[in-house]
Coordinates of C-alpha atoms and ligand atoms in Angstrom, one line a residue:
X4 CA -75.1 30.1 58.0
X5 CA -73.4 28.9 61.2
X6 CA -72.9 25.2 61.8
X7 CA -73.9 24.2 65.3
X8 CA -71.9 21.7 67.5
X9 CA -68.6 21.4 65.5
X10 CA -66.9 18.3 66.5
X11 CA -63.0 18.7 66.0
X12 CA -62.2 15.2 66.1
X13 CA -64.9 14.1 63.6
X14 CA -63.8 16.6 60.9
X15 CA -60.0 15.4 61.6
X16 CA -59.9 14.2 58.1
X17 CA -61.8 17.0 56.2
X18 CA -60.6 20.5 55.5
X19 CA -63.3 23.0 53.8
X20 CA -61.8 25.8 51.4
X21 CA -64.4 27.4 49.8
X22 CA -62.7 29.3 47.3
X23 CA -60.5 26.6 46.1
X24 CA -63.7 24.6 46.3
X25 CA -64.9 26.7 43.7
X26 CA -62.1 26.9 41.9
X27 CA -62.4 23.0 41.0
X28 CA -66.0 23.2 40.8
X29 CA -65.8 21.7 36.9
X30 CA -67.9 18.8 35.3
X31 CA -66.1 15.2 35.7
X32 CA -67.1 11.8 36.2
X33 CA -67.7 10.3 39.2
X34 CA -65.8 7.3 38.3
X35 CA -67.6 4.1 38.9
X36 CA -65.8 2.4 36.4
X37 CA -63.0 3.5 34.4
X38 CA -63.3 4.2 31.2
X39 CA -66.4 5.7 31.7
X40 CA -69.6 4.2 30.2
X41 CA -69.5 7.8 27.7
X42 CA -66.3 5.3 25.8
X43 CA -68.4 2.8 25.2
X44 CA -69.1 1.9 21.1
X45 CA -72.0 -0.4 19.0
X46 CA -68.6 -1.5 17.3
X47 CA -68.0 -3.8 20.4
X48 CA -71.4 -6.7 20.6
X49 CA -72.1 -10.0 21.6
X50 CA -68.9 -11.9 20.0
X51 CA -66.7 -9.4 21.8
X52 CA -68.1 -10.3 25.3
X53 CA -68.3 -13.9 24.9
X54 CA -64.5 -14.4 23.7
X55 CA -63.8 -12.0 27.0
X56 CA -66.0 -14.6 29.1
X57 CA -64.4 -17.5 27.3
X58 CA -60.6 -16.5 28.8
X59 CA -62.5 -16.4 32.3
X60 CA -64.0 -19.9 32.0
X61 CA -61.1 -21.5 34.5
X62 CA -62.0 -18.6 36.9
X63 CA -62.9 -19.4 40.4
X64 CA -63.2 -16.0 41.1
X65 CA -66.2 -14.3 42.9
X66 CA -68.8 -12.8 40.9
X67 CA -70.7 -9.5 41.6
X68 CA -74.8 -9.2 39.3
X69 CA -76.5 -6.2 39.0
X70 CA -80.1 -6.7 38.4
X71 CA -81.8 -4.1 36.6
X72 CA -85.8 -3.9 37.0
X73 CA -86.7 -0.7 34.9
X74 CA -90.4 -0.6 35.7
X75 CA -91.7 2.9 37.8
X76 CA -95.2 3.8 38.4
X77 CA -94.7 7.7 38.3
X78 CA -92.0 9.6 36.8
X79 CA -89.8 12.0 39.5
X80 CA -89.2 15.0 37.0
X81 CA -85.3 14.8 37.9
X82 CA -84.8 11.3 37.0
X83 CA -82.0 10.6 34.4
X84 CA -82.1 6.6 35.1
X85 CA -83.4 4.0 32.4
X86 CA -86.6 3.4 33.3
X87 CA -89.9 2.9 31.7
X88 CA -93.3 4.3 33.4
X89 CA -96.1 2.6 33.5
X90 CA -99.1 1.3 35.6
X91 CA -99.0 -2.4 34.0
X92 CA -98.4 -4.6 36.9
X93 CA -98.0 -7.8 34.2
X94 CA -95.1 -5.8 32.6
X95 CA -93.5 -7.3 35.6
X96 CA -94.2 -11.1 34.5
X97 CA -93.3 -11.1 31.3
X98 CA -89.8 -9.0 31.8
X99 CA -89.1 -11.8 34.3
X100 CA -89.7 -14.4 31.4
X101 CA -87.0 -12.2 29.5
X102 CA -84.6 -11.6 32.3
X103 CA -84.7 -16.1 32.7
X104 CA -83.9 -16.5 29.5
X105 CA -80.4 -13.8 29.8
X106 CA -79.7 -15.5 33.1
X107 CA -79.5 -18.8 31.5
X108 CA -77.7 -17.5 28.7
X109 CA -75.5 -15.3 30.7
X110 CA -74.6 -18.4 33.3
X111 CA -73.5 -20.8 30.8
X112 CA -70.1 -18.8 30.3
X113 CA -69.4 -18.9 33.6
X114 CA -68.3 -21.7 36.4
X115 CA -71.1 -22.5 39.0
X116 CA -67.9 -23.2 41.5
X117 CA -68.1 -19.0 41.1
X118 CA -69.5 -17.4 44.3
X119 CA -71.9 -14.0 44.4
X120 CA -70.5 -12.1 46.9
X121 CA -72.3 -8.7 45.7
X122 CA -76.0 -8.7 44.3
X123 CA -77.2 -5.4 43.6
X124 CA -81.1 -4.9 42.3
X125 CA -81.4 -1.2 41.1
X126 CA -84.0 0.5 38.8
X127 CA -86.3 1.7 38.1
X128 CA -88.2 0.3 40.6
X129 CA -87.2 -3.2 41.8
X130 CA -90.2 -3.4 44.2
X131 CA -92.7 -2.8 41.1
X132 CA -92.4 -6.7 40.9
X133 CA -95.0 -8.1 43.5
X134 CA -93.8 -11.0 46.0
X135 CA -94.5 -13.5 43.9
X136 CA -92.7 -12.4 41.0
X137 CA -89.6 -11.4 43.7
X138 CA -89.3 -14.9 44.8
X139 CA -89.5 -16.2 41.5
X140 CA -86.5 -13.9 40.5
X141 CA -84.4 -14.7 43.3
X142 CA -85.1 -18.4 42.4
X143 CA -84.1 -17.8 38.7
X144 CA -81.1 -16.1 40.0
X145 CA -79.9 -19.0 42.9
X146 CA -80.7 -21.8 40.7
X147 CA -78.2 -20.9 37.7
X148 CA -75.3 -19.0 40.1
X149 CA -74.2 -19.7 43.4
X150 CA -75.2 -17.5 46.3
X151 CA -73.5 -16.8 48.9
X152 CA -74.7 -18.3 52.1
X153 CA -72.5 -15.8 54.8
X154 CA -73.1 -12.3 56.5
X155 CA -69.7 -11.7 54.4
X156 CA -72.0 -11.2 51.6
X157 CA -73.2 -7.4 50.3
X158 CA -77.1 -8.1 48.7
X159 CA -79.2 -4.9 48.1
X160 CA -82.2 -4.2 46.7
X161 CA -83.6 -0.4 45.9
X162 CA -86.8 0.5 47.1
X163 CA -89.1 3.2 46.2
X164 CA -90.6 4.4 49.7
X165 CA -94.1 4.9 47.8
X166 CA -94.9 1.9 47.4
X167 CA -93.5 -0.8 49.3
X168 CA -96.1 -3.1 50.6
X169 CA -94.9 -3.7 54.6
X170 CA -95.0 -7.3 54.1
X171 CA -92.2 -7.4 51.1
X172 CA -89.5 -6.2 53.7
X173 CA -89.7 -10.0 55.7
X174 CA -90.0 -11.2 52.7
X175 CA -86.6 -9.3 51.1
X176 CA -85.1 -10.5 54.1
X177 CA -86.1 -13.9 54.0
X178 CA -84.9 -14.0 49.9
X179 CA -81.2 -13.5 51.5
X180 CA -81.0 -9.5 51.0
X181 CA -78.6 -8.1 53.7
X182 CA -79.4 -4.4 52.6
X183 CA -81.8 -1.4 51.6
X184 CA -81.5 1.5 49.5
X185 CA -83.8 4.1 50.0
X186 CA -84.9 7.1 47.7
X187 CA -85.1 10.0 50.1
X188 CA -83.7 12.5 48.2
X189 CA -85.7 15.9 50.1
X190 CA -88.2 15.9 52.8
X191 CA -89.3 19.4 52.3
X192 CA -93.6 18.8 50.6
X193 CA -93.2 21.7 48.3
X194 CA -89.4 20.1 46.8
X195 CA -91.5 16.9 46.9
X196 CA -94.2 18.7 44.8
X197 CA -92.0 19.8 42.5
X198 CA -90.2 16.9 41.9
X199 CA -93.5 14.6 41.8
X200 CA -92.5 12.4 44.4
X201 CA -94.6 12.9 47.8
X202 CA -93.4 10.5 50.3
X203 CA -94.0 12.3 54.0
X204 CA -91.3 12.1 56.8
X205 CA -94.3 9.8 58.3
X206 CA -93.8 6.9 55.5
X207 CA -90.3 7.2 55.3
X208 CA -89.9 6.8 59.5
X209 CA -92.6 3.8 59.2
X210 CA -90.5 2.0 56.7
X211 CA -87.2 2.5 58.6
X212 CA -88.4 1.4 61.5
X213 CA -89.8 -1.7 60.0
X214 CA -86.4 -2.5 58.0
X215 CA -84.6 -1.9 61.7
X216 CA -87.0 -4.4 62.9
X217 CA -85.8 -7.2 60.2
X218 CA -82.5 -6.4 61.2
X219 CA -80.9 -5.5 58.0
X220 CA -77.4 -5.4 58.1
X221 CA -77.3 -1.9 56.1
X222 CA -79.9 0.7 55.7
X223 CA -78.9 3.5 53.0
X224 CA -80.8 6.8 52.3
X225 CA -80.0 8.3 49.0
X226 CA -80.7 12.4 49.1
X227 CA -80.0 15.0 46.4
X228 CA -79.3 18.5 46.8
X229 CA -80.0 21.4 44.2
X230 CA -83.6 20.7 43.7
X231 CA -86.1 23.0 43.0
X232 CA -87.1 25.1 45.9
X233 CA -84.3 23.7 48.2
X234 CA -82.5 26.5 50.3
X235 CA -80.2 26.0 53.3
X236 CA -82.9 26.3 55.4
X237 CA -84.6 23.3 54.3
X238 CA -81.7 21.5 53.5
X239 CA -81.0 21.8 57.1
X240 CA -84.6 20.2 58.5
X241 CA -84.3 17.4 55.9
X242 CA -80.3 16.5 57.5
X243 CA -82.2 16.8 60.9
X244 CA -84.9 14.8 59.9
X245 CA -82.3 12.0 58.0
X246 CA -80.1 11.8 61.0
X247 CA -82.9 11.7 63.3
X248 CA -83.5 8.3 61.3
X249 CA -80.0 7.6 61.7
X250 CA -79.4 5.4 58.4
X251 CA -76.1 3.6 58.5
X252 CA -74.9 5.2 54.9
X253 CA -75.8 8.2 53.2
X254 CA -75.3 9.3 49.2
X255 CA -76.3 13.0 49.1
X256 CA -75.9 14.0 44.9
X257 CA -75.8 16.9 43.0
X258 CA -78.2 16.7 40.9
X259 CA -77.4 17.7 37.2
X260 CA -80.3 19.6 34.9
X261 CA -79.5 18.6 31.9
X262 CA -82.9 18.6 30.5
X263 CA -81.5 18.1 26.8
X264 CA -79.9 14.6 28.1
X265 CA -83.4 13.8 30.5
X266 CA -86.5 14.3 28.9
X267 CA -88.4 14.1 32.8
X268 CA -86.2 17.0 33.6
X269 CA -88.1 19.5 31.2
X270 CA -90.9 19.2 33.7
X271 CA -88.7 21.0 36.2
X272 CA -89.0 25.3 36.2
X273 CA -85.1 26.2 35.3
X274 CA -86.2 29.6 37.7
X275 CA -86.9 27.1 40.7
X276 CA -83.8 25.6 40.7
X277 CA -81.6 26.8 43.9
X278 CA -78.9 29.4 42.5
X279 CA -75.7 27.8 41.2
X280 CA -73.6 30.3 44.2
X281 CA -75.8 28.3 46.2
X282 CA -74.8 24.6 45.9
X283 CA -71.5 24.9 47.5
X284 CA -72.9 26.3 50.6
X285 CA -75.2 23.5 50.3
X286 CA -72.7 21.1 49.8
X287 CA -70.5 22.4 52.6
X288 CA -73.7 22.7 55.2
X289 CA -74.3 18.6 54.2
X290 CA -70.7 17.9 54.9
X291 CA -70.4 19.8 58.2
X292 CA -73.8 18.5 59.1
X293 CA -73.0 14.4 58.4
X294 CA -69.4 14.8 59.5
X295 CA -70.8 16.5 62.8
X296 CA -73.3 13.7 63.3
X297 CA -70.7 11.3 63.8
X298 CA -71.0 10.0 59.7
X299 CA -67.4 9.7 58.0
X300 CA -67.1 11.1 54.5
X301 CA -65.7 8.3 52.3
X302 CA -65.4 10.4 49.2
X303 CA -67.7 10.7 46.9
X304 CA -71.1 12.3 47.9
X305 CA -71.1 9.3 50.3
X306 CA -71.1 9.4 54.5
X307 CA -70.9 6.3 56.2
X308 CA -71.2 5.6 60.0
X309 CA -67.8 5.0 61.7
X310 CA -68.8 1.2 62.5
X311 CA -70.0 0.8 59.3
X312 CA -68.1 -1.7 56.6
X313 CA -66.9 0.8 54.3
X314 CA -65.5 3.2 56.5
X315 CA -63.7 0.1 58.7
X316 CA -62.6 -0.6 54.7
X317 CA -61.1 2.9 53.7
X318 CA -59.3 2.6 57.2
X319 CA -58.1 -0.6 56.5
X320 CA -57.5 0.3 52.6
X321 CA -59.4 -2.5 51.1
X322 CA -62.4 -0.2 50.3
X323 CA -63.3 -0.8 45.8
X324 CA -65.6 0.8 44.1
X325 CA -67.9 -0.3 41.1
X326 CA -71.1 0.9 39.2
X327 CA -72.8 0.2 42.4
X328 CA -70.4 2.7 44.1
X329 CA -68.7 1.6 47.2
X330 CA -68.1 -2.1 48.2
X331 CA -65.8 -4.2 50.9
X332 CA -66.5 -7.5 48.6
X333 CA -66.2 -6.5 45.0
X334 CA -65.6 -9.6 42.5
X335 CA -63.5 -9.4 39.6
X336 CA -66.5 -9.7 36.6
X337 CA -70.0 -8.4 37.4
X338 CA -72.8 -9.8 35.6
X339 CA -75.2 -6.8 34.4
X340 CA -78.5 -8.2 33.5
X341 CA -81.7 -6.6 32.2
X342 CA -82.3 -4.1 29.8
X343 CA -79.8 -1.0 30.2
X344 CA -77.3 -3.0 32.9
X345 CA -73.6 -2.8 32.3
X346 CA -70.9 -6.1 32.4
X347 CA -67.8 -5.6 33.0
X348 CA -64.7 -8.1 33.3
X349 CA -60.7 -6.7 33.5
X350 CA -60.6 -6.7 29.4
X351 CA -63.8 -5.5 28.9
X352 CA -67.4 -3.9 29.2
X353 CA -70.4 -4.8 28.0
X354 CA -74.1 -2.5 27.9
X355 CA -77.6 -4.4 27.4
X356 CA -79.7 -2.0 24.9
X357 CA -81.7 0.4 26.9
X358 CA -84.6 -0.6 24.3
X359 CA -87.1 -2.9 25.8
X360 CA -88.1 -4.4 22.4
X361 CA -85.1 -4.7 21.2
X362 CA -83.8 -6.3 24.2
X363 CA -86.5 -8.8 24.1
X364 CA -85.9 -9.5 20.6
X365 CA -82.4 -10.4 21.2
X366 CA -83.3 -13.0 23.9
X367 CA -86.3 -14.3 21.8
X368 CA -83.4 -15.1 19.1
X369 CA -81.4 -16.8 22.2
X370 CA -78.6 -13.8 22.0
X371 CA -77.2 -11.4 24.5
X372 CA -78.9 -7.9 24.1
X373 CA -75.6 -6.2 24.1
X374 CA -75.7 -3.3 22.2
X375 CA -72.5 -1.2 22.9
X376 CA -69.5 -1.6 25.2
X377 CA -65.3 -1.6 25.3
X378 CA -62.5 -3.0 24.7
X379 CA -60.2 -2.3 27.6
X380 CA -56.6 -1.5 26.5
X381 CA -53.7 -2.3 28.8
X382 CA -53.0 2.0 29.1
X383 CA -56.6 2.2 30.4
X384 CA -56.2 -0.8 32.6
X385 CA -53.2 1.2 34.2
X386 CA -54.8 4.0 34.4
X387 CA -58.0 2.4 36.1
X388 CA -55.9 1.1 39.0
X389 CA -54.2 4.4 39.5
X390 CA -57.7 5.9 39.5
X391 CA -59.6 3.5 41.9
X392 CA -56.7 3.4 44.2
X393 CA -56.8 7.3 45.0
X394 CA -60.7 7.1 45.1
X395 CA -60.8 4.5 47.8
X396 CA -57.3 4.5 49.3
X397 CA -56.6 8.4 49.1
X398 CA -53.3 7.9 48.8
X399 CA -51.0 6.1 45.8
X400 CA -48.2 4.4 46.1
X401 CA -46.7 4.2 42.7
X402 CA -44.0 1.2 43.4
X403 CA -47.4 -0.7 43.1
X404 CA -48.3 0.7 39.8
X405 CA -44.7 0.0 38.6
X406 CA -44.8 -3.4 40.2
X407 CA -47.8 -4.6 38.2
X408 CA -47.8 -2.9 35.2
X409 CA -43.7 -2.1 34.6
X410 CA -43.6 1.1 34.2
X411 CA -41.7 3.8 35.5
X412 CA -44.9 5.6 37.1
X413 CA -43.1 9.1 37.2
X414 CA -41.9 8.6 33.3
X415 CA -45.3 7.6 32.3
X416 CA -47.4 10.2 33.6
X417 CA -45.5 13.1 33.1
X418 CA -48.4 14.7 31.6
X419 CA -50.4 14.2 35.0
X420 CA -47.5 15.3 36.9
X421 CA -48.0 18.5 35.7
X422 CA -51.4 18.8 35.9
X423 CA -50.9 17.6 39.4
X424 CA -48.1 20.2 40.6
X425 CA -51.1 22.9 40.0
X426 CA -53.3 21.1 42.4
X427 CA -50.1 20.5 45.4
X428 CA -49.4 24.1 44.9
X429 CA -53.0 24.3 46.1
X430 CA -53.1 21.8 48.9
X431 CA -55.4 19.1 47.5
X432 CA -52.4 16.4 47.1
X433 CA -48.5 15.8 48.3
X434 CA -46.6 14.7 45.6
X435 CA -43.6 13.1 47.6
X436 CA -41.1 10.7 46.1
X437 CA -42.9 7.6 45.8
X438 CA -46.2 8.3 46.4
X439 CA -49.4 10.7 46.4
X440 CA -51.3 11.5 49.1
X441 CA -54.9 13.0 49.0
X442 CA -54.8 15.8 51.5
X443 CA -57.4 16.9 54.3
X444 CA -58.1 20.0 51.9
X445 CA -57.9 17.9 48.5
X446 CA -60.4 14.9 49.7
X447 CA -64.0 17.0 48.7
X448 CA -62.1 17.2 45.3
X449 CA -61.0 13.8 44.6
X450 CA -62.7 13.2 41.5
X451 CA -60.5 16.5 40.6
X452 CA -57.8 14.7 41.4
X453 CA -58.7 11.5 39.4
X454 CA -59.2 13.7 36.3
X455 CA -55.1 14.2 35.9
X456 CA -54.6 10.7 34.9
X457 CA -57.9 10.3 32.2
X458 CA -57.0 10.0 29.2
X459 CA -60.0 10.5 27.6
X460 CA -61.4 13.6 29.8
X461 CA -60.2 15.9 26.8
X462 CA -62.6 14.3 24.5
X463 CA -65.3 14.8 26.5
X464 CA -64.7 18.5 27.3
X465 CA -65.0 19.6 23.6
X466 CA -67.6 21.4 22.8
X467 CA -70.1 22.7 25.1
X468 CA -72.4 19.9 26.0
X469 CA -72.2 19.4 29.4
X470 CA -72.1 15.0 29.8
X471 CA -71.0 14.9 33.6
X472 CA -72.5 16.6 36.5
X473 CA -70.2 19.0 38.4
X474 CA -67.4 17.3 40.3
X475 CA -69.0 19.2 43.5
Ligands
SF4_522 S1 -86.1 8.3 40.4 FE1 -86.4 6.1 40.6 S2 -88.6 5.9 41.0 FE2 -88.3 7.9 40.2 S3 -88.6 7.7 38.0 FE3 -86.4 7.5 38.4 S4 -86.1 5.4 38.6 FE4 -88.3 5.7 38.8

């Protein structure tokens, strides 16, 4: 396939090998936090993650929450989020009930001189709460932490095109959200049908142009590629269609049938599924496409326009990166609350159960529903920076490393250093004398890159059950 209207200059910072594309092309993580959640362990509970919040008391730090609604009202077959379906509307109410009673538990342990400078509501569905049980949240959430009352601040909500009501988008605006997620993913019907999630181009525009009318500081579009029925063909009228839209950040994601991980995921024909020599071609037509349109690849699976924070960030090297993905204002600890959501502070993480009843029954017994989590060691800590600094920065300069940590970098990751001289004999990095650089051929293969300094990748490779998606 040919890619029409190259634009030199945009793709100054990209370089597309295919063959050493699909050399790389192995499972890995995608590294929104590191250790990944697959460490975590029911040996670390409640105790754990209130002597961690306990060193943080004095903190003045900002604070990031994650709200997690879990609710949907139809299952989309590919799904592999925590999320319960059903058409009870008052499962709403009394899950907000549940989620007061965490947020006064969880707000005790921390200083209300703390700001919220990210607020993140994911699902599920967020919007499967009605107005009134919205406001009440928000209400919940602003009366036991402190909001942040400047544009400076990143608050986003998820919402499921399907079944928005029109009137909830002044409201989200009005509750101090600053941005929108949609769940695009393919706007091809017969992907749609096979995927059971019909939302028409039509709905879709509608909404956009009603969030552009509210004047949202940020309007994302979340797309997936390797669905059933998806060829490059219709790939390339849904990137049309998105860009016609012209959303200010894009995630495009592989998505990853692992039907024995996802029970939703049975639903979906194995023989529909686009061939596996396909998805690079895929990938590389989305890449070319975005990157042509003026969008700047950040890393990731995410494009981003060129005004846009993030990419002003990676430019500026201040861009982090958490569960939520990419962020110009990430706080030290994030709060994770409702069933599923993760904490996680500099020593520590923390996972709620992904069991409604039992996380009820915690909070009905005035506990945190913690039911797994970590301990983070001072190897992973150093490990983490390394990790987040080449995912956001692209480039490592290892007198910080040394700085912070006292180490001799080069000493202590021998190991990676020779995983590493693989990739620089491939182009993906330059190892000079004090410091790694991501080239313009290594940056689609960044979580590659990453990999050399996990420590706990091997584990995760044994055997043959597949626990990340492809890298690509
Ligand atoms: S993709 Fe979103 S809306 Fe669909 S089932 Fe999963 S969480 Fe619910």
């Amino acid at each position: 396939m040919t890619f029409k209207t190259i634009n030199k200059e945009n793709h100054a910072n990209l370089v597309w090998d295919s063959e050493l594309i699909a050399k790389y092309d192995i499972a890995g993580p995608r590294y929104t936090s590191y250790p990944t959640a697959l460490q975590f362990s029911d040996k670390f509970g409640e105790a754990d993650y209130r002597r961690a919040a306990t060193q943080r008391l004095d903190s003045i730090a900002p604070l990031s929450l994650y709200v997690h609604i879990p609710f949907c009202h139809d299952i989309c077959y590919y799904c592999g989020c925590n999320k319960i379906v059903t058409s009870k509307k008052q499962k709403g109410r009394e899950y907000i009930d549940y989620l007061a009673k965490e947020i006064a538990l969880q707000s005790q342990l921390y200083s209300k001189s703390r700001k919220v400078t990210q607020l993140h509501w994911g699902g599920g569905t967020p919007t499967f709460l009605n107005n009134a049980e919205i406001t009440q949240l928000m209400y919940l959430i602003s009366s036991s932490f402190t909001l942040l009352d400047s544009n400076k601040r990143e608050y986003s909500i998820e919402i499921d095109p399907r079944t928005i009501n029109m009137e909830t988008i002044p409201l989200l605006k009005g509750l101090g959200f600053n941005r929108i997620s949609l769940g695009v993913q393919d706007f091809d019907p017969k992907v749609q049908k096979a995927v059971n999630r019909i939302q028409p181009l039509e709905q879709i525009s509608r909404l956009t142009k009603q969030i552009r009318q509210h004047r949202f500081k940020s309007l994302s579009f979340d797309l997936i590629y390797g669905l059933p029925y998806q060829s490059l063909e219709t790939m390339a009228k849904t990137l049309d269609q998105v860009i016609e839209l012209s959303p200010d950040r894009i995630s495009c994601y592989n998505y990853a049938h692992l039907p024995h991980r996802f029970k939703s995921q049975r639903a979906i024909d194995r023989m529909s599924l686009p061939p596996a020599e396909l998805k690079l071609p895929m990938l590389e037509y989305i890449t070319h496409r975005f990157v042509d349109a003026g969008y700047v690849f950040i890393g990731m699976d995410h494009f981003v326009k060129q005004e846009d924070d993030l990419a002003t960030a990676q430019r500026n090297s201040t861009l982090q990166r958490n569960f939520q993905g990419y962020s110009t204002c990430l706080a030290p600890d994030l709060i994770g609350l409702g069933m599923s959501s993760i904490s996680s502070m500099d020593s520590c993480f923390a996972q709620n159960t992904k069991n409604l009843e039992d996380y009820y029954q915690a909070l009905d017994h005035n506990e945190l529903p913690i039911e797994k989590g970590l301990l983070v060691t001072e190897e992973d800590k150093i490990r983490r920076a390394v990790i987040m600094q080449i995912i956001c920065k692209l480039s490592l300069d290892y007198s910080l490393i040394e700085n912070r940590y006292l180490i001799n970098f080069k000493t202590h990751f021998s190991d990676s250093f020779e995983r590493l001289t693989t990739m620089e004999n491939d182009g993906l990095v330059q190892l000079n004398e004090n410091n790694l650089k991501v080239t313009k051929m290594g940056r689609p293969m960044v979580r590659n890159i990453c990999m050399a300094f996990d420590q706990h990748i091997a584990s995760l490779m044994e055997g043959n059950t597949p626990y990340h998606s492809k890298t690509l």
